[in-house]
XYZ file of C-alpha atoms in Angstrom:
172
model
C 75.766 274.201 30.500
C 75.662 277.995 31.251
C 72.670 278.479 28.571
C 72.094 282.212 30.219
C 69.380 282.432 28.153
C 67.488 279.249 29.155
C 68.424 279.948 32.596
C 66.131 283.402 32.352
C 62.593 281.926 30.841
C 63.052 279.023 32.825
C 62.843 275.429 32.689
C 59.706 275.157 34.524
C 58.066 278.198 31.766
C 59.461 275.645 28.901
C 55.534 274.167 28.156
C 54.336 277.366 28.217
C 56.500 278.387 26.134
C 55.724 275.717 23.350
C 51.974 276.150 23.856
C 53.047 279.327 22.252
C 55.238 279.028 20.027
C 52.693 275.929 18.766
C 49.795 278.544 19.060
C 51.788 279.934 16.243
C 51.530 277.542 13.502
C 55.148 276.724 14.250
C 56.561 272.243 15.090
C 59.225 272.091 18.296
C 62.598 270.666 17.377
C 63.865 270.165 21.273
C 68.002 269.744 21.128
C 68.833 267.702 24.644
C 72.530 266.960 25.720
C 73.178 263.949 27.530
C 75.821 262.890 30.136
C 76.632 266.419 32.005
C 77.508 265.553 35.307
C 74.093 265.761 36.869
C 73.265 263.296 34.710
C 71.918 260.167 36.525
C 69.580 257.252 35.089
C 67.160 258.704 35.598
C 67.455 261.268 33.635
C 66.352 259.137 30.715
C 62.641 258.910 31.794
C 62.465 262.288 32.442
C 63.044 263.628 29.464
C 61.295 260.700 28.201
C 58.104 262.463 30.198
C 59.367 265.884 29.047
C 58.923 265.362 25.575
C 55.919 263.522 25.296
C 53.837 265.895 27.762
C 55.535 268.910 26.417
C 54.125 268.125 22.946
C 57.735 268.668 21.230
C 57.173 267.674 18.030
C 60.490 266.283 17.121
C 63.968 265.793 19.337
C 67.384 265.305 18.722
C 68.857 263.941 21.295
C 73.139 263.780 21.367
C 75.380 262.538 24.184
C 78.073 265.352 25.464
C 80.584 265.731 23.379
C 83.991 266.897 24.994
C 85.922 268.398 21.427
C 89.579 269.108 22.117
C 90.591 272.737 22.331
C 87.861 273.066 24.568
C 87.380 273.709 28.602
C 85.047 270.498 28.585
C 88.093 268.276 26.994
C 90.525 269.874 29.318
C 88.840 269.377 32.193
C 87.711 265.686 31.811
C 91.263 265.213 30.315
C 92.658 266.353 33.347
C 89.964 264.440 35.570
C 91.768 261.324 33.701
C 87.442 260.376 32.401
C 88.322 260.789 28.105
C 88.472 257.139 26.836
C 89.338 257.801 23.003
C 92.298 260.279 22.632
C 94.375 258.563 20.196
C 93.744 260.566 16.714
C 93.322 260.644 14.184
C 92.061 257.046 14.493
C 89.552 258.239 17.551
C 88.058 260.972 15.371
C 85.824 258.682 13.810
C 83.945 257.876 17.449
C 82.909 262.186 18.113
C 79.980 261.920 16.383
C 77.916 262.991 19.159
C 76.605 259.471 19.349
C 78.704 257.687 21.170
C 80.487 258.386 24.340
C 84.220 259.376 24.503
C 84.332 260.090 28.289
C 83.618 258.373 31.288
C 79.942 260.260 33.060
C 80.059 260.805 36.436
C 77.273 259.079 37.589
C 76.501 256.228 35.136
C 78.930 254.216 32.280
C 79.149 255.344 28.881
C 78.058 252.523 28.129
C 74.392 253.158 30.385
C 74.641 256.969 28.397
C 74.757 255.443 25.335
C 71.713 252.580 26.352
C 69.740 255.411 27.509
C 69.844 257.514 24.989
C 68.706 254.796 22.518
C 65.673 253.038 24.659
C 65.046 256.647 24.846
C 64.932 257.332 20.956
C 63.294 254.183 20.163
C 60.469 254.495 22.535
C 59.324 258.446 21.407
C 60.149 257.353 17.850
C 58.033 254.367 17.678
C 55.304 254.243 14.764
C 52.721 254.215 18.075
C 54.434 257.053 19.440
C 55.144 258.900 16.676
C 51.727 258.811 15.269
C 50.324 260.163 18.242
C 52.641 262.974 18.515
C 52.109 263.612 14.489
C 48.451 263.616 15.855
C 48.970 266.329 19.038
C 51.188 268.137 17.102
C 48.414 269.200 14.336
C 45.554 270.135 17.275
C 48.421 272.429 18.526
C 49.679 273.676 15.454
C 47.105 273.251 12.593
C 49.737 273.078 10.809
C 49.739 270.277 8.347
C 53.406 270.666 6.459
C 54.723 270.521 10.635
C 52.427 267.837 11.341
C 53.985 265.582 8.412
C 57.005 266.519 8.776
C 57.001 266.095 12.613
C 56.215 262.460 11.796
C 58.783 261.492 9.446
C 61.683 263.000 11.398
C 60.786 260.788 14.161
C 60.335 257.777 12.006
C 63.811 258.424 10.135
C 65.463 259.648 13.305
C 64.216 256.150 15.170
C 65.913 253.852 12.192
C 69.073 255.584 11.806
C 69.833 255.454 15.772
C 68.583 251.594 15.998
C 70.761 251.057 12.504
C 73.713 253.572 13.945
C 73.016 251.273 17.789
C 73.065 248.430 16.060
C 76.692 248.763 14.105
C 77.990 250.127 17.320
C 77.180 247.682 19.521
C 76.912 244.582 17.290
C 79.295 245.860 14.279
C 76.537 245.881 12.176
C 76.705 247.677 8.918
C 74.778 250.776 9.151
């Protein structure tokens, strides 16, 4: 994704950087984008392991979304991979939680399912409690601990409601 700053630090150093930030009493919100051409089905398991092993306090999980006017949109359009191009009706699908294009190494449904399962796992009641406890041990910051627990539980609840709406038409 050409994130120069991230490439400069190096992904191998992320866990050490997270530990240093925690040492200053600061919680970490990790933002993860899925659906790039390098992502495969094992990306979700590897990301789950990274989130839990590195003690990321909370996570934001989104689907790569090719917005009109961007290079990504143009490229995916040229490759015939866009699924939603009936504007303005399709704008409701451009919310970063639905696949509006065909990923390279999985189906759109597999992409959405993978994110949902990852989210369900890292925001379950038991996992959220463990992560909150780990957050307190790492940061010694009660506010960050409570915030991360509440974020994780609410994020998981919202993701489940969205999933039910998209897949089964049940209201959010």
